[in-house]
Coordinates of C-alpha atoms in Angstrom, one line a residue:
M9 CA 0.0 0.0 0.0
M10 CA 1.3 3.5 -0.9
S11 CA 0.3 7.0 0.1
E12 CA 1.3 10.1 -1.8
Q13 CA 3.3 13.1 -0.9
A14 CA 1.7 16.5 -1.0
S15 CA 3.0 19.3 -3.3
A16 CA 3.7 22.8 -2.2
S17 CA 0.4 24.7 -2.4
S18 CA 1.9 28.2 -2.8
T19 CA 4.6 27.4 -5.4
P20 CA 4.4 29.4 -8.6
T21 CA 3.9 27.5 -11.8
F22 CA 5.2 28.2 -15.3
S23 CA 4.0 26.9 -18.6
P24 CA 6.5 25.8 -21.2
S25 CA 5.5 28.8 -23.3
S26 CA 6.1 31.3 -20.6
S27 CA 9.2 33.5 -20.0
P28 CA 12.8 32.2 -20.5
L29 CA 14.3 30.2 -17.7
E30 CA 16.0 32.1 -14.9
I31 CA 17.7 29.1 -13.3
L32 CA 18.6 25.7 -14.8
A33 CA 19.1 22.5 -12.8
F34 CA 19.7 19.0 -14.2
G35 CA 20.2 15.5 -13.1
E36 CA 18.3 12.4 -12.2
A37 CA 14.9 12.6 -10.5
M38 CA 14.0 9.2 -9.1
A39 CA 10.8 7.8 -7.8
M40 CA 11.2 6.9 -4.1
L41 CA 9.3 4.5 -1.9
V42 CA 9.7 5.4 1.7
A43 CA 8.9 2.8 4.3
E44 CA 6.0 3.7 6.6
S45 CA 7.4 1.6 9.5
E46 CA 10.8 1.2 10.9
G47 CA 13.0 -1.9 10.4
D48 CA 14.6 -3.9 7.7
L49 CA 13.2 -3.1 4.2
A50 CA 12.8 -6.8 3.6
H51 CA 10.0 -6.8 6.2
V52 CA 8.3 -3.6 5.2
S53 CA 4.9 -3.9 3.4
H54 CA 3.7 -0.3 3.2
Y55 CA 5.4 2.6 1.5
E56 CA 4.8 6.2 0.7
R57 CA 5.6 7.2 -2.9
R58 CA 7.7 10.4 -3.2
I59 CA 10.4 11.8 -5.5
A60 CA 14.1 11.9 -4.7
G61 CA 17.2 13.5 -6.0
A62 CA 19.6 16.1 -4.6
D63 CA 19.4 18.1 -7.8
T64 CA 15.6 18.2 -7.7
N65 CA 15.6 19.1 -4.0
V66 CA 17.6 22.3 -4.8
A67 CA 15.5 23.0 -7.9
I68 CA 12.3 22.7 -6.0
G69 CA 13.6 24.8 -3.1
L70 CA 14.5 27.6 -5.4
A71 CA 11.2 27.4 -7.3
R72 CA 9.3 27.6 -4.0
L73 CA 11.1 30.9 -3.4
G74 CA 9.7 32.3 -6.6
F75 CA 12.6 31.7 -9.0
H76 CA 11.7 30.4 -12.5
V77 CA 13.6 27.1 -12.5
G78 CA 13.9 24.8 -15.4
W79 CA 14.6 21.1 -15.0
L80 CA 16.6 19.2 -17.6
S81 CA 16.5 15.4 -17.5
R82 CA 15.0 12.2 -18.9
V83 CA 12.3 9.9 -17.5
G84 CA 11.1 6.6 -18.8
D85 CA 7.9 6.2 -20.8
D86 CA 6.3 4.6 -17.8
S87 CA 4.0 5.4 -14.9
L88 CA 6.8 6.5 -12.6
G89 CA 8.0 8.9 -15.3
C90 CA 4.5 10.4 -15.5
Y91 CA 4.4 10.7 -11.8
L92 CA 7.8 12.4 -11.6
R93 CA 6.8 14.9 -14.3
Q94 CA 3.6 15.8 -12.7
T95 CA 5.1 16.1 -9.2
L96 CA 7.9 18.3 -10.4
Q97 CA 5.5 20.6 -12.2
D98 CA 3.2 20.7 -9.2
N99 CA 6.3 21.9 -7.2
G100 CA 6.9 24.7 -9.6
L101 CA 9.5 23.4 -12.0
D102 CA 9.4 24.2 -15.7
C103 CA 9.8 20.8 -17.3
R104 CA 10.0 21.9 -21.0
H105 CA 13.4 20.2 -21.1
L106 CA 12.4 17.0 -19.4
T107 CA 12.4 14.3 -22.1
R108 CA 10.4 11.0 -22.1
D109 CA 12.7 8.2 -23.2
S110 CA 10.8 5.1 -24.5
E111 CA 13.9 2.9 -24.4
A112 CA 14.8 3.0 -20.7
P113 CA 13.0 3.0 -17.3
T114 CA 12.7 5.7 -14.7
G115 CA 15.1 5.3 -11.8
L116 CA 13.7 3.9 -8.5
M117 CA 14.9 3.9 -4.9
F118 CA 13.7 2.5 -1.5
K119 CA 14.3 4.4 1.7
A120 CA 14.1 2.9 5.2
R121 CA 12.5 4.9 8.1
A122 CA 15.2 5.9 10.6
S123 CA 14.3 5.9 14.2
Q124 CA 16.8 8.1 15.9
G125 CA 17.6 10.7 13.2
E126 CA 20.5 8.6 11.8
D127 CA 21.1 8.5 8.0
P128 CA 18.5 6.0 6.7
H129 CA 19.4 3.0 4.7
V130 CA 18.6 3.4 0.9
E131 CA 18.6 1.0 -2.0
Y132 CA 18.9 2.2 -5.6
F133 CA 17.6 0.7 -8.9
R134 CA 19.1 3.2 -11.4
Q135 CA 21.5 1.4 -13.6
G136 CA 20.5 1.9 -17.3
S137 CA 17.8 4.5 -16.3
A138 CA 16.4 7.0 -18.7
A139 CA 18.3 9.8 -17.0
S140 CA 21.6 7.9 -17.4
R141 CA 21.2 8.3 -21.2
M142 CA 21.3 12.1 -21.1
N143 CA 24.0 13.7 -23.3
A144 CA 25.0 17.1 -24.6
R145 CA 22.3 17.1 -27.2
D146 CA 19.6 17.2 -24.5
A147 CA 20.7 20.9 -24.0
D148 CA 20.1 21.9 -27.6
G149 CA 16.9 23.8 -27.0
I150 CA 18.1 25.9 -24.0
D151 CA 18.2 29.6 -24.4
F152 CA 21.4 30.3 -22.5
S153 CA 21.4 34.0 -23.4
A154 CA 18.5 34.5 -20.9
L155 CA 19.8 32.2 -18.2
R156 CA 20.8 33.8 -14.9
H157 CA 22.2 30.8 -13.0
L158 CA 23.1 27.1 -13.4
H159 CA 23.1 24.8 -10.4
A160 CA 24.9 21.5 -10.7
T161 CA 26.0 18.6 -8.5
G162 CA 28.5 15.8 -8.8
I163 CA 25.8 13.2 -9.3
P164 CA 25.1 13.5 -13.0
P165 CA 28.7 13.1 -14.1
A166 CA 28.9 10.0 -11.9
I167 CA 25.9 8.3 -13.6
S168 CA 27.3 7.8 -17.0
P169 CA 30.0 9.1 -19.5
S170 CA 27.3 10.8 -21.5
C171 CA 25.9 12.6 -18.5
R172 CA 29.4 13.7 -17.7
E173 CA 29.6 15.1 -21.2
L174 CA 26.4 17.0 -20.6
S175 CA 27.7 18.4 -17.3
F176 CA 30.8 19.9 -18.9
H177 CA 28.7 21.2 -21.9
L178 CA 26.3 23.0 -19.6
F179 CA 29.1 24.6 -17.6
E180 CA 30.7 25.8 -20.8
Q181 CA 27.5 27.2 -22.2
A182 CA 26.4 28.9 -18.9
R183 CA 29.8 30.5 -18.4
A184 CA 30.0 31.7 -22.0
S185 CA 26.6 33.4 -21.6
G186 CA 27.6 35.1 -18.4
A187 CA 25.4 33.0 -16.0
S188 CA 26.7 32.3 -12.6
I189 CA 27.3 28.6 -11.6
S190 CA 27.0 26.9 -8.3
F191 CA 28.4 23.4 -7.7
D192 CA 27.8 21.0 -4.9
P193 CA 30.1 17.9 -5.2
N194 CA 27.5 15.6 -3.6
L195 CA 29.8 12.6 -3.6
R196 CA 28.5 9.2 -4.7
P197 CA 31.7 7.1 -4.6
T198 CA 30.0 3.8 -5.5
L199 CA 29.0 5.3 -8.9
W200 CA 32.5 6.0 -10.0
S201 CA 35.0 3.5 -11.5
S202 CA 37.8 4.8 -9.3
E203 CA 38.5 7.4 -6.6
R204 CA 40.9 9.2 -8.9
E205 CA 38.3 9.5 -11.6
M206 CA 35.8 11.0 -9.2
R207 CA 38.3 13.4 -7.7
D208 CA 39.7 14.6 -11.0
T209 CA 36.3 15.0 -12.7
L210 CA 34.6 16.8 -9.8
N211 CA 37.6 19.1 -9.2
Q212 CA 37.6 20.1 -12.9
L213 CA 33.9 21.0 -12.6
A214 CA 34.5 22.9 -9.4
S215 CA 37.2 24.9 -11.1
R216 CA 34.6 26.1 -13.6
A217 CA 32.0 27.2 -11.0
D218 CA 31.5 30.5 -9.2
W219 CA 30.3 29.1 -5.9
V220 CA 31.5 25.7 -4.7
L221 CA 29.6 24.1 -1.8
P222 CA 31.3 21.0 -0.5
G223 CA 30.8 19.4 2.9
L224 CA 34.0 19.3 5.1
A225 CA 34.5 15.5 4.5
E226 CA 33.8 15.9 0.8
G227 CA 36.3 18.7 0.5
E228 CA 39.0 16.7 2.3
R229 CA 38.4 13.7 0.1
L230 CA 38.5 15.8 -3.1
T231 CA 41.5 18.1 -2.3
G232 CA 43.5 16.2 0.3
H233 CA 43.3 19.2 2.7
K234 CA 41.9 18.8 6.2
T235 CA 40.8 22.4 7.2
P236 CA 38.1 24.6 5.7
E237 CA 40.7 27.3 5.1
A238 CA 42.9 25.0 3.0
I239 CA 40.0 23.4 1.1
A240 CA 38.6 26.7 0.2
G241 CA 42.0 28.0 -0.8
H242 CA 42.4 25.0 -3.2
Y243 CA 39.2 25.9 -5.1
L244 CA 39.9 29.6 -5.1
E245 CA 43.3 29.0 -6.7
Q246 CA 41.5 26.9 -9.3
G247 CA 39.2 29.7 -10.3
A248 CA 36.2 29.7 -8.0
K249 CA 35.0 33.0 -6.7
A250 CA 33.7 31.7 -3.4
V251 CA 33.7 28.5 -1.4
I252 CA 31.0 27.8 1.1
I253 CA 31.7 24.7 3.3
K254 CA 29.0 22.8 5.2
L255 CA 30.2 22.0 8.7
G256 CA 27.0 20.2 9.9
P257 CA 25.8 21.2 13.3
E258 CA 28.8 23.5 13.6
G259 CA 27.5 25.8 10.9
S260 CA 29.4 26.8 7.8
Y261 CA 32.6 28.5 6.5
Y262 CA 32.9 31.1 3.8
R263 CA 36.0 32.2 1.9
G264 CA 35.9 34.3 -1.2
L265 CA 35.6 37.8 -2.6
I266 CA 33.6 40.5 -0.9
G267 CA 33.8 43.9 -2.5
G268 CA 36.8 42.9 -4.5
Q269 CA 38.7 41.8 -1.4
E270 CA 39.1 38.2 -0.2
A271 CA 37.4 37.5 3.1
A272 CA 37.0 34.4 5.3
F273 CA 34.6 33.8 8.2
S274 CA 32.5 31.1 9.9
V275 CA 28.9 31.3 10.9
P276 CA 27.6 29.1 13.8
G277 CA 24.9 26.5 13.1
Q278 CA 21.3 26.9 14.3
R279 CA 20.3 24.9 17.4
V280 CA 18.3 21.8 16.7
D281 CA 16.6 20.0 19.7
Q282 CA 15.6 16.9 17.7
V283 CA 17.0 15.5 14.5
V284 CA 14.3 13.6 12.6
D285 CA 15.7 13.0 9.1
T286 CA 19.2 14.1 7.8
V287 CA 18.5 13.5 4.1
G288 CA 18.2 16.7 2.2
A289 CA 19.9 18.9 4.8
G290 CA 22.8 19.7 2.5
D291 CA 20.4 20.5 -0.3
A292 CA 18.4 22.8 1.9
F293 CA 21.6 24.5 2.8
A294 CA 22.4 25.0 -0.9
V295 CA 18.9 26.5 -1.5
G296 CA 19.6 29.0 1.3
A297 CA 23.0 30.1 0.1
I298 CA 22.1 30.2 -3.6
S299 CA 18.8 32.0 -3.1
A300 CA 20.4 34.6 -0.9
L301 CA 23.3 35.3 -3.3
L302 CA 20.8 35.6 -6.2
D303 CA 18.7 37.9 -4.0
G304 CA 21.8 40.2 -3.8
L305 CA 22.4 39.6 -0.1
S306 CA 25.8 39.6 1.5
P307 CA 27.8 36.4 2.0
E308 CA 27.1 36.7 5.7
A309 CA 23.4 36.8 5.1
A310 CA 23.7 34.0 2.7
M311 CA 25.4 31.8 5.3
L312 CA 22.8 32.6 7.9
R313 CA 20.0 31.6 5.5
A314 CA 21.8 28.5 4.5
N315 CA 22.3 27.4 8.1
L316 CA 18.7 28.2 8.9
L317 CA 17.3 26.1 6.1
G318 CA 19.7 23.3 6.7
S319 CA 18.6 23.2 10.4
R320 CA 14.9 23.2 9.5
A321 CA 15.4 20.3 7.0
V322 CA 16.7 17.9 9.6
Q323 CA 13.6 18.5 11.8
V324 CA 11.2 17.3 9.1
R325 CA 10.7 13.8 7.8
G326 CA 11.3 13.8 4.0
D327 CA 14.0 15.0 1.6
M328 CA 12.5 18.4 0.7
E329 CA 9.3 18.7 2.8
G330 CA 10.9 21.4 5.0
L331 CA 11.8 23.8 2.2
P332 CA 9.8 27.0 2.6
D333 CA 8.0 29.2 0.2
R334 CA 9.0 32.9 0.1
Q335 CA 6.4 34.0 2.6
T336 CA 7.4 31.4 5.1
L337 CA 11.1 32.2 4.6
T338 CA 10.5 35.9 5.3
A339 CA 8.6 35.0 8.4
I340 CA 11.2 32.6 9.8
E341 CA 14.1 35.0 9.0
N342 CA 12.2 37.7 10.9
G343 CA 11.6 35.3 13.8
E344 CA 7.8 35.2 13.2
A345 CA 7.3 31.5 12.4
A346 CA 8.5 28.7 14.6
S347 CA 6.4 25.8 13.4
L348 CA 7.6 23.4 10.8
V349 CA 5.9 21.5 8.0
S350 CA 4.9 18.0 9.3

C-alpha cells in the first residue's frame, strides 16, 4: 500500500511557453518508496511514494522561493516517469526540457525509516535508467542567453559518461553566456570507477564554478586538505569566486571575494533540539546560500539563511518537505514563524 506526498500549495507554476528560464538545474529525478514503518526493508509492506534527487531538491527549493527554475533530465515512458513529471510541475518546475525516453525506465529507490535521526538505509535501482542516457544534445533547446544561473552537483557526471559530457557542456554554455554557476560535489563514490576519476572530474567542474559548496569531509576527500581554510584555498586557486563549506551542526565556513577583497569567516549553526531526518539537509543549505546570493544579499546573510534552512530540514521527515515558500522564509528570517511542515 502506498500513500502520496503533497505538493507545495503556494509554489508558482510556469507553462513551457512562458518566460525564459532564470535558473537551470539538471540530473536524475527518481521515484522513491519510503517505508512507513521502521525496520529492515525486507520486512516492510507499506510505503509512501515520493520523489528523490539532490538536484531536484535544490531546484524545488528555489522554485518555492519564486525563481523560474527549469529542469533538464529524462524519465522513462512509464507510470513512474509520468508521476515524476507531474510532481515536479506541481512543485513549480518548468519541465519543458524533461524528455520522455521510451527505451529506458525511470530510476527507483527504496528508503528505510530511521528511528533516531540517523542516516536512513537506501537501495537504488538506477542502472540503465532513462536519466543515465542524457547527453549534450539534451541541451540543444536551451536559451542560454537569458539564463541567470546554473546549479549542478557531482551526481550527473557519476551516472554515465554521456551525463558527464552533458555536465561539462552545460558549464561551458552557462559560463559563455555570463550566467553564474553553483556546484555541490554531492559525492556518490559507488557510482565511479575509481577514486581518482571521481576526484579529477569533480575538481575540474568545481574549477569552472563561481560558488563551490562542499561538505567538510567531501572537501577533504577531493582536495587532500583537512581544514576549511585549505579546502577553500584550493578551489579559489583553481578559479572559484567563493567557497562555502558545510560544517554540519557546527554551521558553515565562507572564503571568497567581498567587494573585490578576499574575506573568510565562519557562521555558527542553528540549534536543533531533535533531528528527525538528515537526508536533504545539504540540499536545503544550498537553497539557502544560492537564493540569498541571487537575491543580492551579502555572503554573511547567505550563510545565515543556508544554516537556517539546513537546520529546518533535519527537523522534518522527508527530503524536501521542509523547504519553505517565500512568505514562510520571510517569516522565519524575521523570527515570526517557529512551526515546521509536518
